[in-house]
XYZ file of C-alpha atoms in Angstrom:
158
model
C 2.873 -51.064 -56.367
C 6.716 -51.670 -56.704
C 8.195 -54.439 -58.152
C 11.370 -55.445 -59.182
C 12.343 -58.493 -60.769
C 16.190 -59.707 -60.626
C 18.194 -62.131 -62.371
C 20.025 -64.188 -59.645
C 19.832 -64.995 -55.816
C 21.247 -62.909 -53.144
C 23.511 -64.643 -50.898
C 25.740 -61.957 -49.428
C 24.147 -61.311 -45.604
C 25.117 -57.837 -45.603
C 23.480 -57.195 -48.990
C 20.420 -59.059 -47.678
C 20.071 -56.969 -44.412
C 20.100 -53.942 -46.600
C 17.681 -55.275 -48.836
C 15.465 -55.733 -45.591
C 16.286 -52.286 -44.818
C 14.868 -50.207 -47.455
C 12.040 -52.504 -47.586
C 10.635 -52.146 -43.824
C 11.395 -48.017 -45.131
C 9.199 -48.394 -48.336
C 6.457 -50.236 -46.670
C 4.861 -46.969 -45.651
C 4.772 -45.783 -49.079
C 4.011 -48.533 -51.400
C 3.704 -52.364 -51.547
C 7.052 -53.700 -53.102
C 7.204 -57.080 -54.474
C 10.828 -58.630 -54.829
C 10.989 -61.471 -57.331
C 13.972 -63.450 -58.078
C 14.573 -65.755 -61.271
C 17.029 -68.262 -61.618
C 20.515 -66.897 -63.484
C 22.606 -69.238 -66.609
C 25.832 -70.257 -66.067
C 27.923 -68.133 -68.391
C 31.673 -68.912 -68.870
C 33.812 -66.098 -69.514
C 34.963 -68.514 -72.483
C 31.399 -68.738 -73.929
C 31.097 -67.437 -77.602
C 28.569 -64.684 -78.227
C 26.426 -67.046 -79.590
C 26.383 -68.991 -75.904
C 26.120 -65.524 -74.752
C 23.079 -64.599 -76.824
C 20.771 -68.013 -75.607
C 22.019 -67.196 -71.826
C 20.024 -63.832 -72.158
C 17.703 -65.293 -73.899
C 16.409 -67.993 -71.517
C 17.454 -65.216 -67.971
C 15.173 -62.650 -70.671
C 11.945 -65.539 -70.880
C 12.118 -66.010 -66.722
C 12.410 -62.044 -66.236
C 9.069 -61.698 -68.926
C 7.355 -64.740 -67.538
C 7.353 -62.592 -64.276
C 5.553 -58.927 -66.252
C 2.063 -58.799 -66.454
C 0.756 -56.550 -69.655
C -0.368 -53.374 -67.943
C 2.814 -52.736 -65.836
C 5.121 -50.197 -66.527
C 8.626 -52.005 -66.553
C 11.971 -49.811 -66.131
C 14.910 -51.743 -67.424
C 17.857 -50.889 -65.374
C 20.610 -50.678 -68.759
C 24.110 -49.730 -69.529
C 22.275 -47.762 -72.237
C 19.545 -46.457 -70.703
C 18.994 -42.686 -69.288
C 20.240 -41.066 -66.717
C 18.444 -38.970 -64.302
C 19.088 -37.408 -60.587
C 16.774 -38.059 -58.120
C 14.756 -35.724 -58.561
C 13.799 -36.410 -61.679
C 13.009 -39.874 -60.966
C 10.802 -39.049 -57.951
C 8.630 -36.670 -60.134
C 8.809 -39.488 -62.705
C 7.460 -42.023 -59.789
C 4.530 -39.559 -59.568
C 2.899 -39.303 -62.693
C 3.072 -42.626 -63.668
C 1.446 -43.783 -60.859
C -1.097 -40.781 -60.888
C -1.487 -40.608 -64.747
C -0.178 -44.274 -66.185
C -0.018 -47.105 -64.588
C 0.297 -47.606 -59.978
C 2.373 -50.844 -61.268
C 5.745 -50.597 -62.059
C 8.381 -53.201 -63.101
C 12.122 -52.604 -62.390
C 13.870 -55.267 -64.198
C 17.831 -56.012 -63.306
C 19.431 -58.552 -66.210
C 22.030 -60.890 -65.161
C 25.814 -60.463 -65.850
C 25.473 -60.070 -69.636
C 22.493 -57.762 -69.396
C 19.192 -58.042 -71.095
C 18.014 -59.653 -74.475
C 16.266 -58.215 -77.218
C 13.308 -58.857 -75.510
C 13.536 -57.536 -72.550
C 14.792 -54.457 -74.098
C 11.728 -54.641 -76.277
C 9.262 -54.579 -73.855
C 10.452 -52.111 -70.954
C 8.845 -48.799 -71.215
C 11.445 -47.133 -70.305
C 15.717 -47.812 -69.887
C 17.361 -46.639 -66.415
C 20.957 -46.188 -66.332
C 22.235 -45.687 -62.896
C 25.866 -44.371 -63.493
C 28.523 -44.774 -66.177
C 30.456 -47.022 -62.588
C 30.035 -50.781 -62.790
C 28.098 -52.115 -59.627
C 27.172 -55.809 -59.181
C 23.695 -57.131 -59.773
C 23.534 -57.701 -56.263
C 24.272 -53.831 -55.058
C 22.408 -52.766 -58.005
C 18.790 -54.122 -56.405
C 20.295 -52.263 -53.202
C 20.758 -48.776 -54.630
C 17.499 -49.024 -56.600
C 15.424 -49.302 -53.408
C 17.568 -46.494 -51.920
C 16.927 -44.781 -54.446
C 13.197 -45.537 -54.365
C 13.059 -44.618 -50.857
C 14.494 -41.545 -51.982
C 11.912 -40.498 -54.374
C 9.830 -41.074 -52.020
C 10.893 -39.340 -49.262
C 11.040 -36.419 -51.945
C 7.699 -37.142 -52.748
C 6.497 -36.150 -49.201
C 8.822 -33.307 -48.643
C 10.726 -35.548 -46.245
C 14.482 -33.952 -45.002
C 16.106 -37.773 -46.089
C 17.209 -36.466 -49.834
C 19.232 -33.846 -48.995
């Protein structure tokens, strides 16, 4: 099983009918579970203290959401990147070999707290470009659908 859990509500329709899209495409290959949580309002004046409680209480709803034997990939600024190949094969063995739940986690605007970063398993970086939170959920169940499409030798990748 897929899940991801995601700081904020879509409300773009295009963004929503993509959304759709890759899920009717991933239903074939896994159960996927989309879970929003509510976001903070954060001021572009707040101090980095206000900065640091925002996280903290988007960080407790995004936890409150993990169960203890998924394996949660933090999508991160800092994290690792990978093609998608790599990620595919990745896909595999922890579903074969570790855990068949896994947790992608998307932080809001200010990105994750200490505890989120704590307890993923793992850190995906998607690209050194900037996305919104909102096309970031969209390209990681494209590229979800990707891995696997890899996974069964499907043409789609290419």
């Amino acid at each position: 099983m897929i899940k991801i859990i995601a700081v904020g509500k879509i409300k773009e329709k295009f963004v929503k009918a993509q959304i759709a899209e890759y899920e009717k495409r991933l239903r074939p290959f896994t159960k996927l579970e989309i879970i929003e949580v509510n976001d903070e309002i954060a001021p572009q004046a707040n101090s980095e203290a206000q900065n640091a409680l925002v996280k903290e209480k988007e960080g407790e709803r995004l936890l409150a959401k993990i169960k203890d034997q998924e394996y949660v990939i933090l999508l991160d600024l800092w994290g690792e990147m990978i093609n998608s190949e790599t990620l595919a094969d990745k896909i595999e063995k922890l579903q074969t070999y570790q855990s068949s739940n896994i947790t992608f986690v998307i932080a809001g605007s200010l990105g994750p707290g200490k505890k989120v970063i704590d307890r993923a398993n793992w850190r995906w970086k998607l690209s050194d470009l900037t996305f919104t939170h909102q096309m970031t959920r969209v390209l990681v169940l494209e590229q979800l659908y990707r891995a696997y499409m890899i996974l069964h030798h499907n043409p789609y990748h290419k």
